[in-house]
Amino acid sequence: MADVIDNPKTITSDAVEAIVSQHDEPQWLADARRAALQHYLATPLPSNRDERWRYTELGRFSFDGLELLEEPASRQVSERIEMRITDSDAEGVLVLNGPEVIYRDHHIREEGVIFTDLRSAVHQHEELLRAHLYSAIDVRSGKYTALNAALWKNGTFVYVPKDIEVALPLGAFTTADVGGITNRRTLIVVEANAKVTFLDETTSDPFDERLFSNAATEIVLKEGAKLRYVSLQNWGRNVAHINRLRAHLGRDSRLESLTVSLGADAARAEVESRLEGPGAESEMLGLYFADKGQHYNQYTLQHHAADHAFSDLLFKGALRDGSTAVYSGVIVVDEGAQKTDAYQTNRNLLLDTESEAVSIPQLEIGANDVRCSHGSTTSPVPEDQRFYLMSRGLKPEVAEHVLVTGFLYEVMSRVTLPKVAEYVERLVQAKLGVPGVKEKL
Amino acid sequence: MAEVSLEIRNLHARIAEGDTILNGVDLSVPKGEVHALMGPNGSGKSTLAKIIAGDPSYEVTAGDILVDGQSVLELEPDERARTGLYLAFQYPVEVPGVSIANFLRLALNARRDEGDEIGVMEFYQKLQKAIAILGWDESIIERNLHEGFSGGEKKRSEILQLLVLEPKVAILDETDSGLDVDALKTVSQGVNAARGPEFSSLVITHYQRLLNYIVPDVVHVMVDGRVIRSGPKELAVDLDSKGYDWIREQVGV
Ligand SMILES: Nc1ncnc2c1ncn2[C@@H]1O[C@H](COP(=O)(O)OP(=O)(O)OP(=O)(O)O)[C@@H](O)[C@H]1O
Ligand SMILES: [Mg+2]
């Protein structure tokens, strides 16, 4: 197949077998990896003709010439992550540098909660993994997805048993200190009527050698389960990042997801909810602030497979200094998914004329008794607001900060985790260059 | 002669690349005085006010604006504000996501050096004093800037900001319209509290009733982008009863 030439030489069945034997993995997992690799090799790279990838600056997600990430250079937890851990109030903490766990701290008080790295979970919780791994994301659904499925080396596993409510957040803080390809996988399973908050954060210094971070997150919510999931992408520069997040929501379950993009050169967030049980609710918030030529790309899916389910999506982003953003989102309502309530909004604020945003909201409705709406806007800074702020003496950069904060407020005000909201606000301010605000984590 | 703190000299201006609105405005407000600016709808009062404050959507084609004898034409709106100019807008905008308190702190700190930010106590004392003058509830300062404010609340907010920022020259653009009599008194109290030998103000209004509370030293009348008449406070009373046509006839426009 001609497309095989697109693949870096390092991505071969030898690489898969090496992981399988190094980690002494069970047969079912080895087979799944092999199937994923076959799919990967047989699948061409995405093209702009593909609806999901329209307008994506595909070249910026290339991983040609990169090696699979092995050992990190250091096992030291950076000061920035240390401060972030303290500030997050997390009762379970995992720090990964590339595929290696460099720190863990468990003081989870609730009974039966599992919070560990995915590699360890393969052996310690094999039955749970066998039942759930690859269940929300089919290994055969796309090039990057298959790459992750075949070659992931580590990530996080969260399991909350029936009826257990975890009071404080669990947090996985991921970094890397050498370039290459890293495939991180996260699996979150919340049993019936259980409840948990999970923070999935990436941060790093800028890279000398390019990093391609190809992450996948599977979420399985059983009947009445509740999950607050925060994805906070703050990689240093010279990084291309993809995170595919896909959740399966059972009857009356609720997912509140927040996807924040601030770092990397090019970042793609795929956020998909499949509402499988009646009464399921998915609130999907997204926030991005791109500058200095960054490219942010988001694909979202609200798939209503069951009746009486609710989904509400709001993605807002600000752009400046020749940066670009693409938002492409679909609401799919299956035949029979009556009484669906589904909303989708994307708004972009352009801080200068060099930056651009494309927004493609779509509806595919197969039922007749539904309430759905979608909308998008891309607009420059309201000059009357800017003038008003400056007429009170605010310097242009401070006025811009107020306007960006004001624009993003609609999202921030819906974040139910005050600590996270504060932190995100500080990161945005630091990126805006607000005097006196450092990116202290 | 008293020092002049705001002086408009033969000001011609237009909407950026559009229609001309001001056709040679001359007007000066000496230090310590309060002047009224009246005139029919669409005569250019708000345009003048916004141009003084530096609104980039207008273009000055001739003339000059001086504050304390210094031209401010080349200054950005924020720089003008920091020289002590203040505009209470006819239509204050809403800015979501920033509380009045935070906004005013930013505005005050913009007037100070980096590292010399205003202290928490000093800031709240200033705010509380202003809130008390306006007889307002303290919770107002935690609300987002004008978000969901009624027309009257927005006007009060403009005066609250004036009291906190303590400008040298304040232009009030129809701060009285849409206010009931009680609110009118409160707002006037706010302005009168700011009055003093170092404070000058240009009060734009359609109504004589405001001028009973804020008594002007001089009344200017603007018609078709020009000040066609300036006179003592009694001029406002005449205008109230006789209308603008009377003055148009008098000066022959
Ligand atoms: N940005 C603008 N775009 C278009 N027209 C404008 C603009 N600004 C002012 N004008 C026009 O200029 C004229 C003067 O307007 P301005 O708002 O200054 O009047 P005013 O004297 O304040 O009126 P009012 O008493 O009704 O407040 C009006 O005809 C108005 O429509
Ligand atoms: Mg007006």
mmCIF file of C-alpha atoms and ligand atoms in Angstrom, chain B residues 15 21 40-47 58 90 174 206, ligand 1:
data_model
loop_
_atom_site.group_PDB
_atom_site.id
_atom_site.type_symbol
_atom_site.label_atom_id
_atom_site.label_comp_id
_atom_site.label_asym_id
_atom_site.label_seq_id
_atom_site.Cartn_x
_atom_site.Cartn_y
_atom_site.Cartn_z
ATOM 1 C CA ILE B 15 -16.728 59.595 11.393
ATOM 2 C CA ILE B 21 -20.217 65.825 12.333
ATOM 3 C CA PRO B 40 -31.057 69.166 19.973
ATOM 4 C CA ASN B 41 -30.804 65.431 19.243
ATOM 5 C CA GLY B 42 -28.115 64.669 16.728
ATOM 6 C CA SER B 43 -26.357 68.018 17.072
ATOM 7 C CA GLY B 44 -23.039 66.327 17.900
ATOM 8 C CA LYS B 45 -22.774 66.525 21.702
ATOM 9 C CA SER B 46 -21.917 62.867 22.259
ATOM 10 C CA THR B 47 -19.601 62.886 19.290
ATOM 11 C CA TYR B 58 -13.790 59.417 14.702
ATOM 12 C CA GLN B 90 -24.359 58.286 27.459
ATOM 13 C CA GLU B 174 -26.709 62.746 29.647
ATOM 14 C CA HIS B 206 -31.444 68.055 27.661
HETATM 15 N N1 LIG C 1 -20.387 56.330 14.639
HETATM 16 C C1 LIG C 1 -21.381 56.949 13.975
HETATM 17 N N2 LIG C 1 -21.883 56.395 12.869
HETATM 18 C C2 LIG C 1 -22.880 57.004 12.188
HETATM 19 N N3 LIG C 1 -23.423 58.163 12.535
HETATM 20 C C3 LIG C 1 -22.967 58.764 13.640
HETATM 21 C C4 LIG C 1 -21.925 58.184 14.411
HETATM 22 N N4 LIG C 1 -21.660 58.987 15.448
HETATM 23 C C5 LIG C 1 -22.505 60.033 15.332
HETATM 24 N N5 LIG C 1 -23.278 59.905 14.237
HETATM 25 C C6 LIG C 1 -24.285 60.855 13.776
HETATM 26 O O1 LIG C 1 -23.815 62.123 14.083
HETATM 27 C C7 LIG C 1 -24.842 62.958 14.544
HETATM 28 C C8 LIG C 1 -24.525 63.471 15.935
HETATM 29 O O2 LIG C 1 -24.677 62.403 16.850
HETATM 30 P P1 LIG C 1 -24.452 62.610 18.418
HETATM 31 O O3 LIG C 1 -24.654 61.270 19.042
HETATM 32 O O4 LIG C 1 -23.168 63.266 18.643
HETATM 33 O O5 LIG C 1 -25.653 63.555 18.784
HETATM 34 P P2 LIG C 1 -26.096 64.110 20.190
HETATM 35 O O6 LIG C 1 -26.049 65.562 20.127
HETATM 36 O O7 LIG C 1 -25.349 63.465 21.276
HETATM 37 O O8 LIG C 1 -27.608 63.614 20.216
HETATM 38 P P3 LIG C 1 -28.526 63.129 21.469
HETATM 39 O O9 LIG C 1 -28.997 64.367 22.125
HETATM 40 O O10 LIG C 1 -29.660 62.424 20.802
HETATM 41 O O11 LIG C 1 -27.726 62.257 22.323
HETATM 42 C C9 LIG C 1 -26.093 62.138 14.474
HETATM 43 O O12 LIG C 1 -26.737 62.387 13.268
HETATM 44 C C10 LIG C 1 -25.587 60.725 14.530
HETATM 45 O O13 LIG C 1 -26.457 59.840 13.906
#
